[in-house]
mmCIF file of C-alpha atoms in Angstrom:
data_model
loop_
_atom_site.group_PDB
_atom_site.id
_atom_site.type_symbol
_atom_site.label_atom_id
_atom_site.label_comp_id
_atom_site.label_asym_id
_atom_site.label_seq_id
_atom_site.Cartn_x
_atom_site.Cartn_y
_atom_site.Cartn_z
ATOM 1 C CA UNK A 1 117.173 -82.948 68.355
ATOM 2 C CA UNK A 2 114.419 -81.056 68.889
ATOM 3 C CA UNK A 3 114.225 -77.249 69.592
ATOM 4 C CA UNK A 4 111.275 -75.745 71.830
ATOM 5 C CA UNK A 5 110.776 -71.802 72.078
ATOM 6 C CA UNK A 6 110.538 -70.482 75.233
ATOM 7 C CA UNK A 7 108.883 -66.897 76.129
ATOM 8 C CA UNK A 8 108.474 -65.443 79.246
ATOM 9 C CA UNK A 9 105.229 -65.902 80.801
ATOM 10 C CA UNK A 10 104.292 -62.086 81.552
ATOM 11 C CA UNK A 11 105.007 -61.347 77.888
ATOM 12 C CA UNK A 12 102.952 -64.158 76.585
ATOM 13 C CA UNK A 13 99.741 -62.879 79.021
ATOM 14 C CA UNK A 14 100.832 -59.176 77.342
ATOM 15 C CA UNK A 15 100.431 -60.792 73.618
ATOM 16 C CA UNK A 16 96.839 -62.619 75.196
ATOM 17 C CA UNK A 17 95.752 -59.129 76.691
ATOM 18 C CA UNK A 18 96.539 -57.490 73.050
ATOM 19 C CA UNK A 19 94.085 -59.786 71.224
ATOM 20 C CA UNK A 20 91.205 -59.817 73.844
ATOM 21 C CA UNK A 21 91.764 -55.973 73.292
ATOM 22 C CA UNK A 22 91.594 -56.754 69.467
ATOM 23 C CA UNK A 23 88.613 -59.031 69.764
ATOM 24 C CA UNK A 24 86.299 -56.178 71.506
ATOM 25 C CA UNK A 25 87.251 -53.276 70.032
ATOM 26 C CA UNK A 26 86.608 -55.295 66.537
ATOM 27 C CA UNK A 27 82.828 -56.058 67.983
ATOM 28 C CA UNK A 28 82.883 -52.640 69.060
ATOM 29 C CA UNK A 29 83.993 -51.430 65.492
ATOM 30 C CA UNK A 30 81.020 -53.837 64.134
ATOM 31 C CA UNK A 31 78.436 -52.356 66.558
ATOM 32 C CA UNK A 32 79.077 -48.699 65.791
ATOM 33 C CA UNK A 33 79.100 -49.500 61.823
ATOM 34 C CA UNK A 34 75.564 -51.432 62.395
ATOM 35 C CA UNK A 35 74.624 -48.338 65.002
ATOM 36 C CA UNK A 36 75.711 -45.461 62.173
ATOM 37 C CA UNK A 37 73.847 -47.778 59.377
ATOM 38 C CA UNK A 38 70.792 -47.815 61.509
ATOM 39 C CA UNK A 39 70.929 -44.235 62.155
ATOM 40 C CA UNK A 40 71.704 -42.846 58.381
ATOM 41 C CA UNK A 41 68.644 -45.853 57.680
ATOM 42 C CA UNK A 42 66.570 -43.839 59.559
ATOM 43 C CA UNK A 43 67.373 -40.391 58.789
ATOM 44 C CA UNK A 44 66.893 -41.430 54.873
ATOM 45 C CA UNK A 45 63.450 -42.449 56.042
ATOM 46 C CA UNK A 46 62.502 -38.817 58.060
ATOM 47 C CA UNK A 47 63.581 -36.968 55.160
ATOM 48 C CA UNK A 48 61.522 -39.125 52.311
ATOM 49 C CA UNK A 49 58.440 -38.781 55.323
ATOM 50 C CA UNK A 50 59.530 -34.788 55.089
ATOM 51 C CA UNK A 51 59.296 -34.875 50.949
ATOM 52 C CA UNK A 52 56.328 -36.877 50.703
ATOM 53 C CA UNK A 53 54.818 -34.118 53.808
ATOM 54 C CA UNK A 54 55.836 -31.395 51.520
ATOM 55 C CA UNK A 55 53.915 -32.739 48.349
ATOM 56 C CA UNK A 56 51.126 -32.738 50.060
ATOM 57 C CA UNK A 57 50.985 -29.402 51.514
ATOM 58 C CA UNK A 58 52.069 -28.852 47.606
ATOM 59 C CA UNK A 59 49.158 -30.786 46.312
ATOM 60 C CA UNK A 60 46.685 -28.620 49.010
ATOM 61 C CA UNK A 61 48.151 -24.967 48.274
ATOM 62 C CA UNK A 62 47.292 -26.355 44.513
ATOM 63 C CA UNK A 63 43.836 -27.291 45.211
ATOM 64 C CA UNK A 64 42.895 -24.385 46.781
ATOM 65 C CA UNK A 65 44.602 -22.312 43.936
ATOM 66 C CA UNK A 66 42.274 -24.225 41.630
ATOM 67 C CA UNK A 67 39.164 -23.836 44.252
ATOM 68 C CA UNK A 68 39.696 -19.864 43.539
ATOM 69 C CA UNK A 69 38.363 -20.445 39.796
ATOM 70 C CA UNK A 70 34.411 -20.454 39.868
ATOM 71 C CA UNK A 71 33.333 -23.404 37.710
ATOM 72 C CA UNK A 72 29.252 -23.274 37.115
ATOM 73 C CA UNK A 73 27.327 -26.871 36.894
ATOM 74 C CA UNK A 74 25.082 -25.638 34.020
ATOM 75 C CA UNK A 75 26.208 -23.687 30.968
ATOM 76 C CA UNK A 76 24.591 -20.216 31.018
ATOM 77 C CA UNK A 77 24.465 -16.693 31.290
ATOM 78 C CA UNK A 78 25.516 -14.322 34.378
ATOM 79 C CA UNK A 79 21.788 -13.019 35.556
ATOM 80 C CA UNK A 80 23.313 -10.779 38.273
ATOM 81 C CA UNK A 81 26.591 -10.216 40.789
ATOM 82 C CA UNK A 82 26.299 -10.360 44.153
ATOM 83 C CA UNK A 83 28.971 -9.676 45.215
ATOM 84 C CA UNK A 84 31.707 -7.074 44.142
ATOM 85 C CA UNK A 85 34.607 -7.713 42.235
ATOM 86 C CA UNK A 86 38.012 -8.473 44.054
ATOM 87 C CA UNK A 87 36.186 -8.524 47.746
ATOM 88 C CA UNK A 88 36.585 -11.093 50.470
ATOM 89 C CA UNK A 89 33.613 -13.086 51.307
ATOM 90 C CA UNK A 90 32.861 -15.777 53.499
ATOM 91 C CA UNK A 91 32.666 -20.003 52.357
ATOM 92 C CA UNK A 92 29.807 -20.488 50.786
ATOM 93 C CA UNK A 93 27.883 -17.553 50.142
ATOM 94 C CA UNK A 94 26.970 -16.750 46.974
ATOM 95 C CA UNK A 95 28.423 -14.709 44.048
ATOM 96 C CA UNK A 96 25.936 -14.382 41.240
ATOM 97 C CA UNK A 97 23.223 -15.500 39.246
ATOM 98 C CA UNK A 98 23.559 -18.216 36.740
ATOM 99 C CA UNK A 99 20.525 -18.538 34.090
ATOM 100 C CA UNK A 100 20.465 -21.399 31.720
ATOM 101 C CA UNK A 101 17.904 -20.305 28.557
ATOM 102 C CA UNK A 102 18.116 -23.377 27.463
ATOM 103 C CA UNK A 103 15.737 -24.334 30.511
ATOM 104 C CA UNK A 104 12.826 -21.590 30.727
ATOM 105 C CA UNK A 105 9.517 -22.589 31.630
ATOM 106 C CA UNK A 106 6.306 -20.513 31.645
ATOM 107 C CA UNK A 107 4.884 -19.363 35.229
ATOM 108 C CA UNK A 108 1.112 -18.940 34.822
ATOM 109 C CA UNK A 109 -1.576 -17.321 37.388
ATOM 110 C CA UNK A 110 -4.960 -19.098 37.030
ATOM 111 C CA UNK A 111 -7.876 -18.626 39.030
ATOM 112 C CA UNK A 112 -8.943 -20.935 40.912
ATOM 113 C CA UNK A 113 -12.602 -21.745 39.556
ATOM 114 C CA UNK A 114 -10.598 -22.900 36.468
ATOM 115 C CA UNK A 115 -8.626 -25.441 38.880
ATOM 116 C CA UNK A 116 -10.747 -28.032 38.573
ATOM 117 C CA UNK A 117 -11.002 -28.849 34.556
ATOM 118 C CA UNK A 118 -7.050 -28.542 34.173
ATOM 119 C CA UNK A 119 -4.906 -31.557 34.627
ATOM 120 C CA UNK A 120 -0.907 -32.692 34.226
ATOM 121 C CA UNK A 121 -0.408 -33.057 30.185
ATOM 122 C CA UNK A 122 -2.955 -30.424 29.234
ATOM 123 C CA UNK A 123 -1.622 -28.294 25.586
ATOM 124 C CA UNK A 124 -0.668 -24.684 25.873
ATOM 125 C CA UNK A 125 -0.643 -22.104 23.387
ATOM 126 C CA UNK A 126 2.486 -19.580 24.319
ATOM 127 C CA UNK A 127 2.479 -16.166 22.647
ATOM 128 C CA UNK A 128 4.744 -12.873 22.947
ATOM 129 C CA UNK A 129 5.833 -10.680 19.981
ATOM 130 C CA UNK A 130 6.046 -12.344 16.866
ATOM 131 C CA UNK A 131 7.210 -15.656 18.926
ATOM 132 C CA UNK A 132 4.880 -18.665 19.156
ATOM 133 C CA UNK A 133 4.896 -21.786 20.635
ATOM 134 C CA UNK A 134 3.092 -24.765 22.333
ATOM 135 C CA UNK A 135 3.476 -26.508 25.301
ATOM 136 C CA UNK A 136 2.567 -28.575 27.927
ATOM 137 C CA UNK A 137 1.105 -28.379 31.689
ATOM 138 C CA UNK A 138 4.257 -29.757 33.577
ATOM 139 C CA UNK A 139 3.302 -28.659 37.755
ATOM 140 C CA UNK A 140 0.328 -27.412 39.548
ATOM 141 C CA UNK A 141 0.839 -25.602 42.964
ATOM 142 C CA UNK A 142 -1.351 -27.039 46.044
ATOM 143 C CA UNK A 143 -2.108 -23.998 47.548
ATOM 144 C CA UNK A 144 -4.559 -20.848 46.606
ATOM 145 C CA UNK A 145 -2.586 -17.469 46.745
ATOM 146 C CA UNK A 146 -5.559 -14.589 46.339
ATOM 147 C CA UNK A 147 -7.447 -16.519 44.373
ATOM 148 C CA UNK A 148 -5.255 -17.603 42.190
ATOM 149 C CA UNK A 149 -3.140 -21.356 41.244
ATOM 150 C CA UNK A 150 0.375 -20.818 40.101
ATOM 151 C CA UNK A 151 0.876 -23.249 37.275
ATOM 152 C CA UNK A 152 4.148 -24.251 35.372
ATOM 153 C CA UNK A 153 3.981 -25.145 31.469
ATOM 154 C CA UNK A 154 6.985 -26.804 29.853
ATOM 155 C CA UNK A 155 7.939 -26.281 26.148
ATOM 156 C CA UNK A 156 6.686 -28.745 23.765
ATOM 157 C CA UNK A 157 10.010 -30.051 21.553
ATOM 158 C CA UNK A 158 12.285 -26.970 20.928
ATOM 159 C CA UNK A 159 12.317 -23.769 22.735
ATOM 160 C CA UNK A 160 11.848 -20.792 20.465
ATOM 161 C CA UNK A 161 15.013 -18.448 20.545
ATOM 162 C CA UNK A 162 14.736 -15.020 21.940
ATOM 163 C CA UNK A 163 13.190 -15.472 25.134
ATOM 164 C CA UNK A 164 14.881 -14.348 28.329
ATOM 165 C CA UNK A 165 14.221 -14.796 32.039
ATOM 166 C CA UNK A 166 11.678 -12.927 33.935
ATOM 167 C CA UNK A 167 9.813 -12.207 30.666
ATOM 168 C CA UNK A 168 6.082 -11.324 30.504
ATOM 169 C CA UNK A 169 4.092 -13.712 27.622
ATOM 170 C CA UNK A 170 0.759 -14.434 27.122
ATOM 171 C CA UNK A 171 -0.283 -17.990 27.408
ATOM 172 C CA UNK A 172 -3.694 -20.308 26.909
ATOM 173 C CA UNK A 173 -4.194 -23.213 28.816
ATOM 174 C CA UNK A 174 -6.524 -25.250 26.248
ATOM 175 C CA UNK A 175 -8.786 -27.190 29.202
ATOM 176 C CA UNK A 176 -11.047 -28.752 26.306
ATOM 177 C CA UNK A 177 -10.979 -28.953 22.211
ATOM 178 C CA UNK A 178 -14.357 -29.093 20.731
ATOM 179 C CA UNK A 179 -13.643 -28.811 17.005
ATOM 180 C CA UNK A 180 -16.480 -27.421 14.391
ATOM 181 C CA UNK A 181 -18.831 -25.978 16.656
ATOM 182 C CA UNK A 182 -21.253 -23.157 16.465
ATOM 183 C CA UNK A 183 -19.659 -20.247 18.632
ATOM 184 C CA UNK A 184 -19.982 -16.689 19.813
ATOM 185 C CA UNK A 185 -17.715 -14.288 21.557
ATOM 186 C CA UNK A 186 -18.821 -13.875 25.412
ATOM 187 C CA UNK A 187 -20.713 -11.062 26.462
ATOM 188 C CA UNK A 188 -23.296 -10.169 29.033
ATOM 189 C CA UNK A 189 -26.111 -12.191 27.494
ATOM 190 C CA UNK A 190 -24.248 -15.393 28.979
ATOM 191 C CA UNK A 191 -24.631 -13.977 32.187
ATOM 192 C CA UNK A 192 -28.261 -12.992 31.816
ATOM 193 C CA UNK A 193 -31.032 -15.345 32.804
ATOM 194 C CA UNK A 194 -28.256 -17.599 33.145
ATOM 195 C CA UNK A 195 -27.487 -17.783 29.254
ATOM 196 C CA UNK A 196 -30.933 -19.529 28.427
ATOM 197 C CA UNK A 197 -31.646 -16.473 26.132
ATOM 198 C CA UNK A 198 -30.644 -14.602 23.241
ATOM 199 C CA UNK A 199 -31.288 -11.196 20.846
ATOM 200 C CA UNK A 200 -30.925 -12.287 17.284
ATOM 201 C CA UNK A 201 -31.045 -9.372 14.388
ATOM 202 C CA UNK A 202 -33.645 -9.723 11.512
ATOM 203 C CA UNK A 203 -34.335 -6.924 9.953
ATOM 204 C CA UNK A 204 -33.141 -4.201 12.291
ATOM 205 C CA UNK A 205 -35.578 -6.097 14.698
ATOM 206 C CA UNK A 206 -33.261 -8.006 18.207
ATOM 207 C CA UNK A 207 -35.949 -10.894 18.849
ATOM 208 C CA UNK A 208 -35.665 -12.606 22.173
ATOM 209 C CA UNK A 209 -34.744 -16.321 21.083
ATOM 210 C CA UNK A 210 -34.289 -19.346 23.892
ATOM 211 C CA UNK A 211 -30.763 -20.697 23.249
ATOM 212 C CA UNK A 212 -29.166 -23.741 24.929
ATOM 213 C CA UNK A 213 -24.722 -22.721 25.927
ATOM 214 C CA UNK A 214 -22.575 -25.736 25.563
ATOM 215 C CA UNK A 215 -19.084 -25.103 26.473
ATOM 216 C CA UNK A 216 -17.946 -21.604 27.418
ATOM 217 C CA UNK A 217 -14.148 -20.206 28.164
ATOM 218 C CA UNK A 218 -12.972 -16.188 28.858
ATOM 219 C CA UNK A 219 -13.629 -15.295 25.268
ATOM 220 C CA UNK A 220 -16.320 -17.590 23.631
ATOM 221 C CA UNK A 221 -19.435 -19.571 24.240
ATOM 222 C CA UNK A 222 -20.463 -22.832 22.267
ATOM 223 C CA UNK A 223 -23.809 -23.003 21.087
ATOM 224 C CA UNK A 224 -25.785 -25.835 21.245
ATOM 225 C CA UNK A 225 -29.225 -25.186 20.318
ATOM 226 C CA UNK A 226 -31.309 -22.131 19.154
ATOM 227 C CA UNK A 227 -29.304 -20.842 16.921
ATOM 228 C CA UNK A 228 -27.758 -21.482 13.509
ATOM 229 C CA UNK A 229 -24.424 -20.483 11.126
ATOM 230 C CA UNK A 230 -25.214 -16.800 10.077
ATOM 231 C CA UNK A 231 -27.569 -15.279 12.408
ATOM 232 C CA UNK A 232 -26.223 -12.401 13.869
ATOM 233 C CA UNK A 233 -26.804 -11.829 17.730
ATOM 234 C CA UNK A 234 -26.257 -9.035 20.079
ATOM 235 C CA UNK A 235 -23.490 -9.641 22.840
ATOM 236 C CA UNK A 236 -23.046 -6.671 24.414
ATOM 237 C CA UNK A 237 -25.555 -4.121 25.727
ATOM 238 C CA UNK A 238 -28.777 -6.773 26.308
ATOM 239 C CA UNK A 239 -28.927 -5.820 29.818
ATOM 240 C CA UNK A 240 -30.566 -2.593 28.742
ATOM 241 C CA UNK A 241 -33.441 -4.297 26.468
ATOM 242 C CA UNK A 242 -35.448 -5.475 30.213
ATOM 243 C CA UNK A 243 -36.250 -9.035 28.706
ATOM 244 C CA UNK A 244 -38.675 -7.243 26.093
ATOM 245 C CA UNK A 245 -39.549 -9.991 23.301
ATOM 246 C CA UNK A 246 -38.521 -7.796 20.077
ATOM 247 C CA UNK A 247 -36.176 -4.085 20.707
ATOM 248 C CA UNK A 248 -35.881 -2.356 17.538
ATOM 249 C CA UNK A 249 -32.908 -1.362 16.787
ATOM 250 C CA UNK A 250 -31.608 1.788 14.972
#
């Protein structure tokens, strides 16, 4: 014989009403634990965006720490300050002098008549003190200040040692090499009658003697004709002898 249970309707519609209660406020449950995931997801996610923000401003304040130590492109010496120690100055203005010896070159004033004869290449001869050296003719300026070209020579191999900026030497530009010639030191005979003549001594006698001038420079004249190895010739002081054939002298 079989047994069936029987339960009273409204308590059976109480027991349904419990687990549709059940049901949603487990989907609830599941919606707020997905919600609260989602939400600590995303907090995680500002604050690695705040750490990674803070490295950089890190990383700037660094680099600008490091941008306060002066690093110079060339090794050198300080020339001069600018600016005085411990003061405030603007971006980008500048804060001393930086010379590099190991670059000096030679600044030369030649006049311009000379302009013409010199060329890129041409051999130097550098002197000041007891320092000597050669070089080279490295840059010629286009333009004529007061009648003079400025003109840069460039050490030939090794600089000598010693030499600062600014400094005053004496240099030859050698515009042409004639070697084993017959020469004389310049005087004012080269400019009289246009250097076709000149005095030579025999025996305390200055005889007037045609002469042909080769080459000439600031200092000496090349001889080409008239003359030979030995005679002795007056250079100075013919302006006074008024083209006379023989001026004794005493």
């Amino acid at each position: 014989m079989a047994q069936v249970g029987i339960i009273a309707k409204i308590d059976y519609q109480k027991a349904k009403d419990a687990l549709n209660s059940a049901d949603i406020r487990s989907k609830h449950a599941s919606q707020a634990a997905g919600l609260e995931s989602e939400d600590v997801s995303l907090a995680l996610k500002t604050k690695v965006n705040e750490l990674e923000r803070q490295r950089l401003v890190r990383d700037n304040a660094q680099r600008r720490v490091d941008e306060l130590t002066v690093r110079a492109p060339v090794n050198g010496f300080i020339g001069t300050l600018s600016v005085a120690n411990r003061s405030v100055v603007q971006a980008n203005t500048a804060l001393m002098t930086l010379v590099d010896l190991s670059q000096l070159e030679i600044e030369l004033e030649v006049p311009e008549t000379y302009v013409a004869d010199m060329g890129l290449g041409m051999r130097a001869e550098i002197e000041t003190g007891a320092i000597k050296a050669t070089g080279k003719l490295s840059a010629l300026s286009p333009e004529v200040v007061k009648n003079q070209v400025l003109a840069r020579v460039r050490f030939d191999g090794a600089q000598p040692a010693g030499l600062r900026q600014n400094q005053r030497v004496a240099a030859r530009l050698l515009i042409d090499e004639k070697p084993n010639v017959l020469m004389l030191a310049r005087g004012s005979f080269v400019e009289a009658e246009a250097g076709r003549f000149a005095y030579v001594v025999r025996d305390g006698v200055a005889m007037r003697t045609p002469i042909k001038l080769g080459a000439t420079s600031v200092t000496a004249v090349e001889i080409v004709d008239g003359l030979k190895l030995g005679d002795k010739v007056v250079v100075a002081g013919t302006e006074n002898f008024a083209n006379a054939a023989r001026v004794s002298l005493n």
